XYZ file of C-alpha atoms in Angstrom:
574
model
C 0.037 -0.040 0.006
C 1.717 3.157 -1.042
C 1.507 6.505 0.293
C 2.000 9.782 -1.134
C 2.076 12.953 1.094
C -0.861 15.494 -0.098
C 1.849 18.212 -0.394
C 0.192 20.223 -3.373
C -3.125 20.444 -1.410
C -1.259 21.440 1.780
C 0.575 24.239 0.039
C -2.740 25.504 -1.609
C -4.502 25.380 1.806
C -1.840 27.225 3.393
C -1.429 29.777 0.702
C -5.294 30.525 0.112
C -7.114 29.513 3.223
C -4.042 30.105 6.051
C -3.066 33.169 4.363
C 0.766 32.182 5.222
C 2.121 34.555 3.120
C 0.499 37.548 5.468
C 1.949 35.751 8.487
C 5.512 35.548 6.858
C 5.115 39.327 6.905
C 5.453 39.662 10.510
C 8.687 39.854 12.271
C 7.578 36.831 14.407
C 7.374 34.372 11.571
C 9.442 35.723 8.910
C 11.382 32.721 8.715
C 8.114 31.303 6.932
C 9.284 32.444 3.394
C 7.873 30.533 0.305
C 10.809 28.460 -0.221
C 11.096 27.383 3.354
C 7.329 26.439 3.348
C 8.153 24.354 0.186
C 11.420 22.457 1.612
C 9.494 21.647 4.808
C 6.603 20.142 2.885
C 8.569 18.279 0.450
C 10.853 16.938 3.081
C 8.646 15.602 5.435
C 6.629 14.244 2.668
C 9.466 12.066 1.662
C 10.569 11.084 5.039
C 7.175 10.118 6.060
C 6.495 8.292 3.138
C 10.002 6.600 3.151
C 10.157 5.703 7.167
C 6.523 5.773 8.599
C 4.261 4.621 6.246
C 6.039 1.317 5.474
C 5.476 0.586 9.503
C 1.791 1.120 8.898
C 0.937 -2.385 8.833
C 2.977 -4.104 11.588
C 1.864 -1.274 13.705
C -1.780 -2.773 13.384
C -1.165 -6.444 13.085
C 1.721 -6.517 15.946
C 1.141 -3.445 17.687
C 2.475 -2.126 20.829
C 3.079 -4.800 23.579
C 3.118 -4.664 27.138
C 5.999 -6.396 29.278
C 6.978 -6.362 32.725
C 9.732 -3.965 31.948
C 7.460 -1.606 30.040
C 5.955 -1.186 26.745
C 8.007 -2.705 23.701
C 6.945 -1.144 20.032
C 6.997 -2.852 16.978
C 10.301 -3.348 15.149
C 11.198 -0.608 13.370
C 9.315 2.195 15.083
C 12.137 3.210 17.486
C 14.697 3.665 14.548
C 11.853 5.700 12.683
C 11.099 7.682 15.783
C 14.950 8.661 16.121
C 15.240 9.489 12.448
C 12.259 11.863 13.089
C 14.128 13.540 15.907
C 17.505 13.693 14.313
C 15.720 15.537 11.088
C 14.474 17.950 13.472
C 10.847 17.503 12.621
C 9.581 17.990 15.942
C 11.094 21.480 16.196
C 9.241 23.183 13.420
C 6.793 25.373 15.506
C 8.234 25.527 18.824
C 9.564 29.012 19.444
C 13.312 29.527 18.857
C 13.849 30.305 22.740
C 13.034 26.758 23.609
C 14.745 25.096 21.047
C 12.603 25.309 17.906
C 12.577 26.845 14.591
C 9.993 29.263 15.246
C 7.936 28.689 12.398
C 3.981 29.040 12.388
C 1.855 26.512 13.992
C 0.075 26.097 10.863
C 3.209 24.834 9.170
C 3.576 22.572 12.274
C -0.097 21.321 11.654
C 1.314 20.508 8.205
C 4.000 18.271 9.258
C 1.754 16.392 11.918
C -0.869 15.962 8.934
C 1.965 14.172 6.713
C 3.261 11.999 9.445
C -0.379 11.028 10.409
C -1.543 10.533 7.218
C 1.491 7.814 6.554
C 0.894 6.345 9.917
C -1.939 8.087 12.228
C -1.138 5.649 15.213
C 2.407 6.530 15.321
C 1.892 10.134 14.846
C -0.171 10.273 18.420
C 3.520 10.513 19.969
C 4.965 13.575 18.353
C 1.028 15.159 18.510
C 1.118 14.646 22.410
C 4.503 16.161 22.505
C 3.185 19.251 20.833
C 0.513 19.689 23.418
C 2.983 19.240 26.481
C 5.088 21.834 24.803
C 2.469 24.469 24.437
C 1.153 23.910 28.295
C 4.896 24.330 29.705
C 5.568 26.981 27.461
C 2.483 28.787 29.155
C 2.472 27.843 32.340
C 5.653 26.270 33.174
C 8.445 27.972 35.377
C 11.853 29.014 33.626
C 13.383 26.667 35.450
C 11.126 24.179 34.440
C 11.019 25.603 30.681
C 14.970 25.638 30.426
C 14.975 21.686 31.855
C 12.406 20.188 29.711
C 11.497 22.169 26.663
C 14.559 21.798 24.593
C 14.124 17.552 25.036
C 10.606 18.245 24.056
C 11.053 20.530 21.312
C 13.386 17.996 19.575
C 11.127 15.099 20.436
C 14.032 13.316 22.217
C 11.533 12.891 25.206
C 8.129 12.666 24.538
C 5.127 14.004 26.385
C 1.615 12.831 27.749
C -1.710 14.478 29.376
C -2.954 12.611 32.143
C -6.396 13.519 33.063
C -8.724 10.202 33.132
C -9.461 8.198 35.966
C -11.417 4.880 36.057
C -14.225 6.958 37.844
C -13.581 10.081 36.419
C -13.785 10.155 32.200
C -15.574 13.231 30.800
C -16.211 14.427 34.329
C -12.802 15.598 35.379
C -13.869 16.963 38.684
C -14.242 13.591 40.115
C -10.671 12.596 39.714
C -8.523 11.143 42.888
C -5.033 11.504 42.199
C -3.371 13.032 45.167
C -0.568 15.471 45.543
C 1.200 15.916 48.984
C 3.989 18.574 49.532
C 7.216 16.771 50.349
C 8.487 20.120 52.245
C 11.132 20.928 49.577
C 8.822 22.639 46.986
C 8.232 19.026 45.450
C 5.155 17.071 45.532
C 4.236 13.261 46.098
C 2.034 12.027 43.518
C 0.026 9.069 43.913
C -2.816 7.771 41.844
C -3.885 5.540 38.683
C -4.578 7.265 35.419
C -6.359 5.223 32.440
C -6.329 6.183 28.773
C -2.906 7.510 28.652
C -1.701 7.568 24.908
C 1.846 6.545 24.695
C 1.865 6.555 28.373
C 5.046 4.357 27.996
C 7.084 3.028 25.013
C 10.671 2.197 24.315
C 11.373 5.082 21.664
C 12.659 7.798 23.813
C 14.795 7.897 27.029
C 12.439 9.899 29.074
C 8.699 10.549 29.393
C 7.283 13.738 30.725
C 3.951 13.269 32.125
C 1.649 16.166 32.826
C -0.494 14.895 35.649
C -3.853 16.386 37.085
C -4.276 15.924 40.927
C -5.711 17.395 44.083
C -3.381 18.664 46.525
C -4.597 18.725 50.286
C -7.715 20.907 51.556
C -8.501 21.469 47.801
C -12.008 22.390 47.019
C -14.277 19.468 45.302
C -14.705 19.429 41.564
C -12.489 21.056 39.106
C -11.572 24.270 41.127
C -9.427 21.663 43.353
C -7.247 20.726 40.695
C -3.607 21.375 40.074
C -1.312 20.384 37.187
C 2.035 18.464 37.811
C 5.070 17.821 35.983
C 6.119 13.781 36.424
C 9.177 12.514 34.638
C 9.235 8.734 34.164
C 12.748 9.219 34.981
C 13.733 12.162 37.682
C 16.609 14.242 36.106
C 20.195 14.296 37.697
C 22.155 17.293 38.324
C 23.167 17.495 34.729
C 19.722 17.349 33.548
C 19.517 13.856 32.338
C 17.571 11.152 32.970
C 18.510 9.541 36.289
C 16.503 7.752 39.146
C 13.380 5.979 38.064
C 10.331 8.055 39.561
C 7.961 5.153 40.419
C 5.577 5.591 37.210
C 4.461 1.978 36.298
C 2.493 1.165 33.299
C -0.139 -1.456 34.738
C -1.407 -2.391 31.482
C -2.384 -1.507 27.731
C -5.547 -1.746 26.360
C -6.796 -4.063 23.797
C -8.355 -1.849 21.312
C -10.742 -1.785 18.016
C -7.860 0.004 16.323
C -4.863 2.545 16.692
C -2.738 -0.514 17.759
C 0.506 1.253 17.092
C -0.482 3.705 19.906
C -0.043 2.527 23.470
C -3.142 3.270 25.539
C -1.630 2.819 29.122
C -2.886 2.518 32.687
C -0.542 4.365 34.530
C 0.069 3.943 38.227
C 1.903 6.722 39.956
C 3.683 6.245 43.386
C 2.805 2.625 44.294
C 5.905 2.842 46.476
C 5.238 6.344 47.585
C 8.323 7.607 45.604
C 6.959 9.514 42.547
C 7.835 13.047 42.674
C 5.974 15.769 41.033
C 6.661 19.454 40.122
C 3.969 21.914 40.431
C 3.069 23.727 36.956
C 1.787 27.188 37.243
C -0.237 28.244 40.422
C -1.845 25.640 42.997
C -5.653 25.056 41.793
C -4.792 26.333 38.675
C -4.734 22.939 37.005
C -7.643 23.291 34.738
C -6.764 26.436 33.134
C -3.187 25.088 32.409
C -4.610 21.793 31.282
C -6.852 23.379 28.706
C -4.080 25.054 26.990
C -2.790 21.437 26.025
C -6.451 20.125 25.471
C -7.331 23.112 22.892
C -4.006 22.407 21.281
C -5.088 18.791 21.058
C -8.469 19.232 20.016
C -7.299 20.860 16.904
C -4.557 18.073 16.045
C -7.528 15.133 16.944
C -9.818 17.270 14.137
C -6.173 17.045 12.121
C -6.576 13.131 12.809
C -9.690 12.967 10.769
C -7.907 14.667 7.802
C -5.117 12.342 8.035
C -6.910 9.099 8.174
C -9.365 10.365 5.467
C -6.391 11.220 3.580
C -4.862 7.622 3.382
C -8.476 6.080 3.030
C -8.809 8.037 -0.012
C -5.699 7.236 -1.348
C -6.147 3.380 -1.027
C -9.257 3.749 -2.348
C -8.253 5.611 -5.622
C -5.628 3.085 -5.842
C -7.947 -0.009 -5.858
C -10.783 1.550 -8.000
C -8.075 2.185 -10.441
C -6.802 -1.549 -10.313
C -9.878 -3.406 -9.891
C -11.179 -4.583 -13.276
C -15.168 -5.321 -12.923
C -18.078 -5.387 -15.348
C -18.463 -3.332 -18.321
C -19.672 0.309 -17.566
C -23.419 0.549 -18.237
C -24.437 2.062 -21.549
C -21.068 1.512 -22.963
C -21.295 -0.291 -26.730
C -18.127 -2.446 -25.273
C -18.945 -5.277 -23.201
C -15.337 -5.408 -21.998
C -14.784 -5.320 -18.364
C -13.378 -1.870 -16.868
C -11.643 -0.540 -13.831
C -14.415 0.106 -11.282
C -13.195 3.953 -11.338
C -15.195 4.091 -14.615
C -18.314 3.132 -12.799
C -20.405 6.400 -12.211
C -21.186 5.547 -8.428
C -17.749 4.318 -7.765
C -16.765 7.764 -9.023
C -19.680 9.598 -6.742
C -17.900 7.873 -3.637
C -14.155 8.593 -4.813
C -15.241 12.322 -5.453
C -17.064 12.507 -2.029
C -13.777 11.339 -0.307
C -11.859 13.770 -2.108
C -13.966 16.619 -1.232
C -14.631 15.520 2.481
C -11.043 15.263 2.962
C -9.967 18.581 1.315
C -12.980 20.354 3.305
C -11.388 18.696 6.757
C -8.101 19.915 5.798
C -9.180 22.993 5.060
C -11.351 23.687 8.330
C -8.292 22.355 10.790
C -5.675 24.535 8.702
C -7.929 27.550 8.949
C -8.179 26.930 12.866
C -4.456 26.729 12.948
C -3.733 29.827 11.110
C -5.788 31.529 13.824
C -3.538 29.952 16.378
C -0.720 31.820 14.723
C -2.792 35.124 14.122
C -3.697 34.903 18.042
C -0.034 34.615 18.827
C 0.930 37.927 16.856
C -2.110 39.545 18.974
C -4.508 40.214 15.808
C -7.841 41.477 16.803
C -10.703 38.865 17.122
C -8.024 35.943 16.101
C -8.458 34.387 19.564
C -12.446 34.449 19.882
C -12.341 32.916 16.009
C -10.064 30.197 17.455
C -12.207 29.565 20.347
C -15.422 29.493 17.971
C -13.680 27.104 15.300
C -12.121 24.541 17.689
C -15.196 22.394 18.514
C -16.097 22.825 14.792
C -12.389 21.656 13.846
C -12.327 18.627 16.326
C -15.904 17.193 16.021
C -16.297 17.935 12.107
C -12.920 16.946 10.929
C -13.206 13.557 12.827
C -16.790 12.886 11.648
C -15.318 13.420 8.368
C -12.281 10.896 9.156
C -15.078 8.306 10.068
C -17.521 8.750 7.267
C -14.580 8.856 4.603
C -12.865 5.708 5.963
C -16.060 4.039 6.063
C -16.600 4.843 2.172
C -13.217 3.483 1.577
C -14.277 0.102 2.763
C -17.330 0.338 0.411
C -15.293 1.464 -2.626
C -13.344 -1.859 -1.971
C -16.137 -4.035 -1.751
C -15.803 -7.442 -0.015
C -12.270 -6.923 -0.048
C -12.705 -4.013 2.188
C -13.986 -6.335 4.988
C -10.915 -8.603 4.442
C -7.707 -7.160 6.535
C -5.375 -7.723 4.103
C -6.240 -4.657 1.983
C -5.658 -2.541 4.758
C -9.065 -0.591 4.253
C -10.509 -1.907 7.391
C -7.683 -0.334 9.668
C -8.473 3.204 8.329
C -12.200 2.496 9.798
C -11.159 0.939 13.093
C -8.205 3.821 13.516
C -10.728 6.632 12.705
C -13.584 5.522 15.281
C -11.802 6.766 18.278
C -11.184 10.191 17.087
C -14.778 11.369 17.843
C -14.086 9.913 21.329
C -11.038 11.104 22.894
C -10.027 14.605 23.562
C -13.706 15.506 24.713
C -16.523 13.723 22.541
C -18.070 15.296 19.887
C -20.979 15.801 21.781
C -19.102 17.614 24.291
C -17.674 19.617 21.500
C -21.275 20.862 20.386
C -22.192 21.441 23.829
C -19.141 23.715 24.269
C -20.240 25.499 20.985
C -23.783 26.264 21.977
C -23.082 26.715 25.744
C -19.810 28.896 25.487
C -18.649 29.490 22.206
C -21.806 31.124 20.508
C -22.023 33.616 23.303
C -18.282 34.819 23.014
C -18.013 38.795 23.049
C -21.951 38.564 23.378
C -22.529 36.853 20.015
C -20.005 39.148 18.474
C -17.466 36.472 17.329
C -20.124 34.247 15.846
C -21.735 37.373 13.929
C -18.363 38.090 12.452
C -17.869 34.539 11.212
C -21.270 34.709 9.651
C -20.562 38.046 8.374
C -17.183 37.047 6.750
C -18.725 33.712 5.081
C -21.690 35.873 3.611
C -19.315 38.418 2.187
C -17.458 35.765 -0.078
C -20.217 33.357 -0.607
C -21.541 33.029 -4.136
C -23.564 29.971 -4.406
C -27.318 30.475 -3.380
C -27.137 27.351 -1.555
C -24.042 27.891 0.498
C -25.678 31.431 0.855
C -29.103 29.698 2.206
C -27.301 27.617 4.595
C -25.211 30.781 6.118
C -28.604 32.394 6.677
C -30.012 29.348 8.434
C -26.921 28.767 10.717
C -27.299 32.721 11.451
C -30.834 32.486 12.362
C -30.662 29.278 14.445
C -27.635 30.494 16.457
C -29.454 33.358 17.457
C -32.229 31.249 18.556
C -30.221 29.087 20.449
C -28.559 31.671 22.316
C -32.293 32.472 23.951
C -32.994 28.972 24.834
C -32.540 27.182 28.315
C -29.730 24.365 28.670
C -31.595 21.443 27.664
C -33.042 22.798 24.405
C -29.642 24.254 23.407
C -28.149 21.033 24.188
C -30.729 18.907 22.359
C -29.996 21.049 19.137
C -26.034 21.072 19.508
C -24.906 18.442 17.190
C -27.250 19.119 14.099
C -26.239 22.809 14.582
C -22.463 22.140 15.123
C -22.449 19.785 11.661
C -24.568 22.701 9.911
C -22.222 25.239 10.896
C -18.953 23.359 10.167
C -20.484 22.422 6.724
C -21.360 26.178 6.241
C -17.429 26.853 7.142
C -16.140 24.171 4.873
C -18.089 25.281 1.982
C -17.239 28.879 2.326
C -13.681 27.624 2.376
C -14.108 25.041 -0.581
C -15.905 27.576 -2.647
C -13.032 29.992 -2.236
C -10.538 27.325 -3.341
C -12.402 26.052 -6.470
C -12.722 29.919 -7.467
C -8.967 30.409 -7.162
C -8.121 26.993 -8.789
C -10.475 27.547 -11.756
C -8.322 30.598 -12.945
C -4.649 29.680 -11.491
C -1.608 28.469 -13.366
C 0.079 25.377 -12.301
C -0.431 21.453 -12.218
C -3.447 21.039 -14.455
C -4.373 17.832 -12.846
C -4.273 19.092 -9.269
C -6.037 22.326 -10.311
C -8.819 20.315 -12.130
C -9.090 17.936 -8.984
C -9.447 20.882 -6.721
C -12.043 22.645 -9.064
C -14.232 19.319 -9.094
C -13.931 18.673 -5.232
C -14.815 22.010 -4.617
C -17.742 22.024 -6.894
C -19.132 18.850 -5.528
C -18.710 19.936 -2.155
C -20.732 23.048 -2.699
C -23.347 21.464 -4.822
C -23.859 18.452 -3.208
C -22.679 18.054 0.377
C -23.703 22.113 1.503
C -27.283 21.150 0.464
C -27.506 17.946 2.745
C -26.837 20.036 5.848
C -30.042 22.063 5.603
C -31.352 18.874 5.905
C -30.484 19.060 9.566
C -32.452 22.324 10.101
C -35.344 20.465 11.728
C -33.180 18.924 13.928
C -31.218 21.975 15.048
C -34.560 23.827 15.729
C -36.052 20.652 17.706
C -36.871 21.393 21.235
C -35.614 18.656 24.034
C -39.328 17.734 25.305
C -39.433 14.929 22.921
C -36.212 13.421 24.045
C -37.549 13.394 27.870
C -41.204 12.553 26.737
C -40.356 9.133 27.949
C -38.498 7.956 31.199
C -35.181 6.479 30.852
C -36.151 2.950 31.430
C -38.683 3.096 28.763
C -35.691 2.969 26.168
C -35.298 -0.831 26.804
C -38.842 -1.110 25.578
């Protein structure tokens, strides 16, 4: 199964959706010149295709293995990860002050996009490290930043986030992990965390865990939570990994997919010898962790685009090679490649359009990370509004496209040897972790619509309306505006009852806006004629066929909660 990085589409989106040229005009991102962007995209494409993509199958069939000494990755993974570190790919978006290259977050997003499309499970390791860097960069002390950020920036050490506990899933406030002061400024950490991606592995000499825990006499709920830095190995006087820090991997989960990513149960302080450092202020854990989580939510939305890209490439390759049946209506009775059949073309074009839409949505949000860094007015509000859309809709697209990919393969898609089933299995976790998509929808209607007294939403609608040309797209934008304003006046149950269909409508409107723009530019641009023709066709398909589908959600987005609660819970089993 071959892989080619989607370099042309990435560059097109960076230019015409992110506006990378405008970002490069700032002093902060002056290094992001056109030739540097081109070199990064081409370089990571070659690296991912040559070293990470060939490990995809073994990552699924062999997977990460638990041993009493720790997690062992499949053969080839440790070397491929070292090569990633030595290539400097982890440093792309890290500020120069912390050992990075200081390029825009949008460029780092493109790097992770390529790595994840090549091998989504493997790419979770650097993805989580990016989040740890973000949290330490914003909330860590100067000493913590000096000791840990240079190693995390290169990827020599990896990072994790530790929130979930057996009794505390989405309800973070119910966690019980404890932190007791040791009298020297450090803390003794004790507790169990579950669902910790890359919580242990054999690819790096140290793992930096960011752990939520309760301090003595802390108030209940999320207000009583603090964030701690807990390395697998404590650092010696020279800043190198030294004594084992009493962090043990109890087990790894047996999962539906994503087998190359060890999902660990971690136990801290079994022998009362786990030492952590407070990050930021005591009781400030949720604020610090949300810095990491918001970053992670964009990158999980990006995983939707990643798996969609790989599933689409596999489906196109199969459809071009698989010979079956004459084309209906053709005077020839000779069998043709299935890509010649109209319904297969419909599926492939939908896969292309949805994949490109997911990429545009997530990259657009990533560009606003950079604009917020530059202090552009309104950029942070736009990013906050886009984050639940990018996470939820991006991952919904990943699931849809990978499912269509199985369908294109037909019966062989259900057989593991083609690899199509792996994409479907790998994709399914993405709407669940980093805050379920239902939580993203609740965040949208409960918090984000009301940003700036509704001003952030109004400005997004105005920007889309000013540029949209297709009548169907304009109608969808108008419907989103009307429903959004209505939702702001409803009580909590009625808002939440409509939240998911509304999120899908608004996400589709944003994607339609960005896809229409790209199609218009592609139709009048010079360049690779095959790419531009494909871009024009996929944009047209999105606007003409996918945008109208979202209008079908209007009734659900306007519905109230009364029907949902018209029967008691026990009657659902009737």
